[in-house]
Amino acid sequence: NAGVTQTPKFRILKIGQSMTLQCTQDMNHNYMYWYRQDPGMGLKLIYYSVGAGITDKGEVPNGYNVSRSTTEDFPLRLELAAPSQTSVYFCASTRNMGQGLKGYTFGSGTRLTVV
Amino acid sequence: GENVEQHPSTLSVQEGDSAVIKCTYSDSASNYFPWYKQELGKGPQLIIDIRSNVGEKKDQRIAVTLNKTAKHFSLHITETQPEDSAVYFCAAGYNTDKLIFGTGTRLQVFP
């Protein structure tokens, strides 16, 4: 049971490049989330998904896209990278069966620098 | 939407002292309040949580209290140890989809 696995751990992108941050979980969690954490700041929700085929915007979705074709995977796509997207990205998941929110399990993060 | 404020942003205590971190939330419908600990270079880890039908919950040296009327909740760490040094986040959410996080408190415990 690996929990939430994020790849890569580090990445440097040039302005205008694109990339996909991978996130996979093996806990059969139905809810998955992407947060970004800027230096010295809290966690801002980018996108989330309540199940395969369903995604929704969070607080800061501009410049990102997601898809959820399987229960396990929730990739985050950056198109036309900008310096403002320099951040640490965390993927998280939880099981929510309609009986209330439960604590999230977070991945170890992807540190992205756009130069 | 929900907004969560967290104070203080930094907190320094002597080993063995207590530490208290406070959060306020704006949406009276929120009913789930977890606390996370983030160590350097790692993802946040859930350390304790409380639901709105409970006023206090304790787990060894860690306790959380909730005041629904005032819409605030607090994390209490007693007998602090150097390994408690980390960034702590509070969060608030409702039954449905997502948690909104506070801005974090950097706790330093000096030996």
Short mmCIF file of C-alpha atoms in Angstrom, two decimals:
data_model
loop_
_atom_site.label_atom_id
_atom_site.label_comp_id
_atom_site.label_asym_id
_atom_site.label_seq_id
_atom_site.Cartn_x
_atom_site.Cartn_y
_atom_site.Cartn_z
CA ASN A 1 0.00 0.00 0.00
CA ALA A 2 1.98 2.99 -1.32
CA GLY A 3 -0.66 5.66 -0.52
CA VAL A 4 -0.51 8.70 -2.82
CA THR A 5 2.40 8.72 -5.25
CA GLN A 6 3.45 11.86 -7.13
CA THR A 7 5.94 12.09 -9.96
CA PRO A 8 8.25 13.79 -10.69
CA LYS A 9 9.59 15.11 -7.36
CA PHE A 10 11.37 18.03 -8.98
CA ARG A 11 11.11 19.73 -12.36
CA ILE A 12 12.44 22.87 -14.01
CA LEU A 13 10.40 24.19 -16.94
CA LYS A 14 11.05 27.00 -19.33
CA ILE A 15 8.38 29.65 -19.87
CA GLY A 16 5.85 28.42 -22.41
CA GLN A 17 6.62 24.70 -21.99
CA SER A 18 3.99 22.20 -20.94
CA MET A 19 4.08 19.26 -18.58
CA THR A 20 1.92 16.79 -16.72
CA LEU A 21 2.24 16.14 -13.00
CA GLN A 22 1.28 12.58 -12.23
CA CYS A 23 -0.69 11.43 -9.19
CA THR A 24 -1.85 7.93 -8.40
CA GLN A 25 -3.35 6.36 -5.28
CA ASP A 26 -3.87 2.71 -4.38
CA MET A 27 -6.35 3.14 -1.50
CA ASN A 28 -9.51 3.02 -3.64
CA HIS A 29 -10.28 6.61 -2.64
CA ASN A 30 -13.01 8.23 -4.71
CA TYR A 31 -12.10 11.87 -4.02
CA MET A 32 -8.85 13.37 -5.28
CA TYR A 33 -7.43 16.91 -5.13
CA TRP A 34 -4.62 19.09 -6.41
CA TYR A 35 -3.24 21.88 -4.20
CA ARG A 36 -0.40 24.30 -4.72
CA GLN A 37 1.72 25.69 -1.92
CA ASP A 38 3.67 28.87 -2.54
CA PRO A 39 6.68 29.67 -0.28
CA GLY A 40 5.54 30.55 3.22
CA MET A 41 1.90 30.25 2.22
CA GLY A 42 -0.95 27.87 2.75
CA LEU A 43 -2.52 25.36 0.42
CA LYS A 44 -4.67 26.61 -2.45
CA LEU A 45 -7.04 24.21 -4.20
CA ILE A 46 -6.52 24.00 -7.96
CA TYR A 47 -8.91 21.23 -9.05
CA TYR A 48 -10.66 18.31 -7.49
CA SER A 49 -12.56 15.20 -8.51
CA VAL A 50 -15.29 13.28 -6.69
CA GLY A 51 -15.02 10.24 -8.95
CA ALA A 52 -13.90 8.95 -12.32
CA GLY A 53 -15.12 11.21 -15.11
CA ILE A 54 -15.99 14.10 -12.76
CA THR A 55 -13.78 17.14 -12.15
CA ASP A 56 -14.39 20.61 -10.76
CA LYS A 57 -12.49 23.86 -10.33
CA GLY A 58 -11.04 24.99 -7.04
CA GLU A 59 -9.81 28.42 -5.97
CA VAL A 60 -6.95 28.83 -8.49
CA PRO A 61 -7.68 26.78 -11.67
CA ASN A 62 -6.37 29.18 -14.32
CA GLY A 63 -3.48 27.76 -16.34
CA TYR A 64 -4.19 24.15 -15.35
CA ASN A 65 -6.25 21.24 -16.59
CA VAL A 66 -7.10 17.86 -15.10
CA SER A 67 -8.70 14.59 -16.10
CA ARG A 68 -9.93 11.61 -14.12
CA SER A 69 -10.34 8.61 -16.39
CA THR A 70 -9.71 6.05 -13.62
CA THR A 71 -10.26 5.95 -9.86
CA GLU A 72 -6.52 5.67 -9.24
CA ASP A 73 -5.08 8.46 -11.40
CA PHE A 74 -5.56 12.22 -11.37
CA PRO A 75 -2.97 13.98 -13.57
CA LEU A 76 -2.53 17.76 -13.55
CA ARG A 77 -1.62 19.40 -16.85
CA LEU A 78 0.20 22.73 -17.14
CA GLU A 79 -0.08 24.38 -20.53
CA LEU A 80 2.19 27.32 -21.42
CA ALA A 81 4.06 27.42 -18.11
CA ALA A 82 4.51 30.85 -16.49
CA PRO A 83 6.81 31.98 -13.63
CA SER A 84 3.68 32.45 -11.46
CA GLN A 85 3.26 28.66 -11.54
CA THR A 86 6.50 28.13 -9.65
CA SER A 87 5.29 26.30 -6.56
CA VAL A 88 5.11 22.99 -4.75
CA TYR A 89 2.19 20.89 -5.94
CA PHE A 90 0.46 18.39 -3.69
CA CYS A 91 -2.00 15.71 -4.67
CA ALA A 92 -4.36 14.34 -2.02
CA SER A 93 -7.11 11.78 -1.79
CA THR A 94 -9.84 10.61 0.57
CA ARG A 95 -12.80 8.27 0.71
CA ASN A 96 -16.14 10.01 0.98
CA MET A 97 -19.16 7.74 0.94
CA GLY A 98 -21.67 10.43 1.89
CA GLN A 99 -21.06 10.12 5.62
CA GLY A 100 -18.96 13.23 5.94
CA LEU A 101 -15.51 14.39 4.99
CA LYS A 102 -12.54 12.43 6.23
CA GLY A 103 -8.89 13.40 6.49
CA TYR A 104 -6.91 13.59 3.29
CA THR A 105 -3.84 11.52 2.48
CA PHE A 106 -1.26 13.72 0.79
CA GLY A 107 1.52 12.81 -1.60
CA SER A 108 5.08 14.03 -0.99
CA GLY A 109 4.78 16.84 -3.53
CA THR A 110 6.29 18.01 -6.82
CA ARG A 111 8.55 21.06 -6.67
CA LEU A 112 8.18 22.97 -9.94
CA THR A 113 10.29 25.92 -11.03
CA VAL A 114 9.45 27.91 -14.17
CA VAL A 115 12.32 29.98 -15.55
CA GLY B 1 -17.39 30.35 0.12
CA GLU B 2 -15.47 29.19 3.16
CA ASN B 3 -12.55 31.26 4.44
CA VAL B 4 -10.18 30.07 7.17
CA GLU B 5 -7.88 32.37 9.11
CA GLN B 6 -5.04 30.99 11.21
CA HIS B 7 -2.91 32.63 13.91
CA PRO B 8 -0.13 33.03 14.73
CA SER B 9 1.96 32.61 11.59
CA THR B 10 5.04 31.73 13.68
CA LEU B 11 5.32 30.42 17.21
CA SER B 12 8.44 29.73 19.25
CA VAL B 13 8.28 27.85 22.53
CA GLN B 14 10.68 26.26 24.96
CA GLU B 15 10.73 22.49 25.14
CA GLY B 16 8.16 21.33 27.68
CA ASP B 17 5.93 24.39 27.29
CA SER B 18 2.50 24.34 25.67
CA ALA B 19 1.65 25.68 22.22
CA VAL B 20 -1.74 26.92 21.03
CA ILE B 21 -2.73 27.65 17.43
CA LYS B 22 -6.08 29.23 16.63
CA CYS B 23 -8.29 29.24 13.54
CA THR B 24 -11.54 30.92 12.63
CA TYR B 25 -13.87 29.92 9.83
CA SER B 26 -16.58 31.84 8.03
CA ASP B 27 -19.11 29.25 6.83
CA SER B 28 -21.41 28.16 9.67
CA ALA B 29 -22.28 25.05 7.64
CA SER B 30 -18.74 23.65 8.04
CA ASN B 31 -18.77 20.56 10.22
CA TYR B 32 -15.35 18.96 9.85
CA PHE B 33 -12.12 20.48 11.17
CA PRO B 34 -8.83 18.61 10.70
CA TRP B 35 -5.31 19.64 11.65
CA TYR B 36 -2.23 18.73 9.60
CA LYS B 37 1.47 18.70 10.40
CA GLN B 38 3.95 19.33 7.60
CA GLU B 39 7.61 18.55 8.13
CA LEU B 40 10.27 20.03 5.89
CA GLY B 41 10.17 18.60 2.38
CA LYS B 42 7.14 16.42 3.04
CA GLY B 43 3.42 16.49 2.41
CA PRO B 44 0.98 17.43 5.20
CA GLN B 45 -0.05 14.62 7.55
CA LEU B 46 -3.31 14.45 9.45
CA ILE B 47 -2.68 14.58 13.21
CA ILE B 48 -6.15 15.10 14.67
CA ASP B 49 -9.63 16.08 13.55
CA ILE B 50 -12.94 17.06 15.12
CA ARG B 51 -16.54 17.14 13.95
CA SER B 52 -19.09 19.76 14.85
CA ASN B 53 -21.03 17.48 17.19
CA VAL B 54 -18.02 17.36 19.54
CA GLY B 55 -16.53 20.22 21.56
CA GLU B 56 -13.14 18.73 22.35
CA LYS B 57 -10.98 15.81 21.32
CA LYS B 58 -7.69 14.65 22.76
CA ASP B 59 -4.94 12.31 21.56
CA GLN B 60 -2.02 12.04 23.96
CA ARG B 61 -0.26 15.46 23.96
CA ILE B 62 -2.51 16.93 21.27
CA ALA B 63 -6.02 18.31 21.74
CA VAL B 64 -8.44 20.25 19.58
CA THR B 65 -11.30 22.41 20.83
CA LEU B 66 -14.22 23.75 18.81
CA ASN B 67 -16.49 26.71 19.56
CA LYS B 68 -19.29 26.60 16.98
CA THR B 69 -20.95 29.77 18.23
CA ALA B 70 -17.79 31.82 17.75
CA LYS B 71 -16.75 29.77 14.70
CA HIS B 72 -13.28 29.08 15.91
CA PHE B 73 -11.21 26.02 16.76
CA SER B 74 -7.80 25.57 18.33
CA LEU B 75 -4.94 23.09 18.45
CA HIS B 76 -3.24 22.58 21.81
CA ILE B 77 0.10 20.79 22.12
CA THR B 78 1.31 20.11 25.65
CA GLU B 79 4.81 19.18 26.83
CA THR B 80 6.28 20.21 23.48
CA GLN B 81 9.31 18.37 22.12
CA PRO B 82 11.82 19.37 19.43
CA GLU B 83 10.21 16.84 17.04
CA ASP B 84 6.99 18.88 17.24
CA SER B 85 8.76 21.57 15.21
CA ALA B 86 6.92 21.81 11.88
CA VAL B 87 4.30 23.82 10.01
CA TYR B 88 0.75 23.17 11.21
CA PHE B 89 -2.35 23.76 9.08
CA CYS B 90 -5.97 23.91 10.12
CA ALA B 91 -8.78 23.29 7.65
CA ALA B 92 -12.57 23.45 7.52
CA GLY B 93 -15.12 21.74 5.33
CA TYR B 94 -18.66 20.53 4.96
CA ASN B 95 -20.03 17.08 4.18
CA THR B 96 -19.49 17.41 0.48
CA ASP B 97 -16.38 18.01 -1.46
CA LYS B 98 -13.43 19.91 -0.23
CA LEU B 99 -11.42 21.36 2.62
CA ILE B 100 -10.27 24.96 2.80
CA PHE B 101 -6.93 25.37 4.55
CA GLY B 102 -5.55 28.09 6.79
CA THR B 103 -2.26 29.78 5.94
CA GLY B 104 -0.19 27.71 8.36
CA THR B 105 1.76 28.21 11.61
CA ARG B 106 5.47 27.54 11.80
CA LEU B 107 6.15 26.09 15.26
CA GLN B 108 9.69 26.03 16.59
CA VAL B 109 10.44 24.17 19.81
CA PHE B 110 13.78 25.10 21.33
CA PRO B 111 15.59 22.58 23.57
#
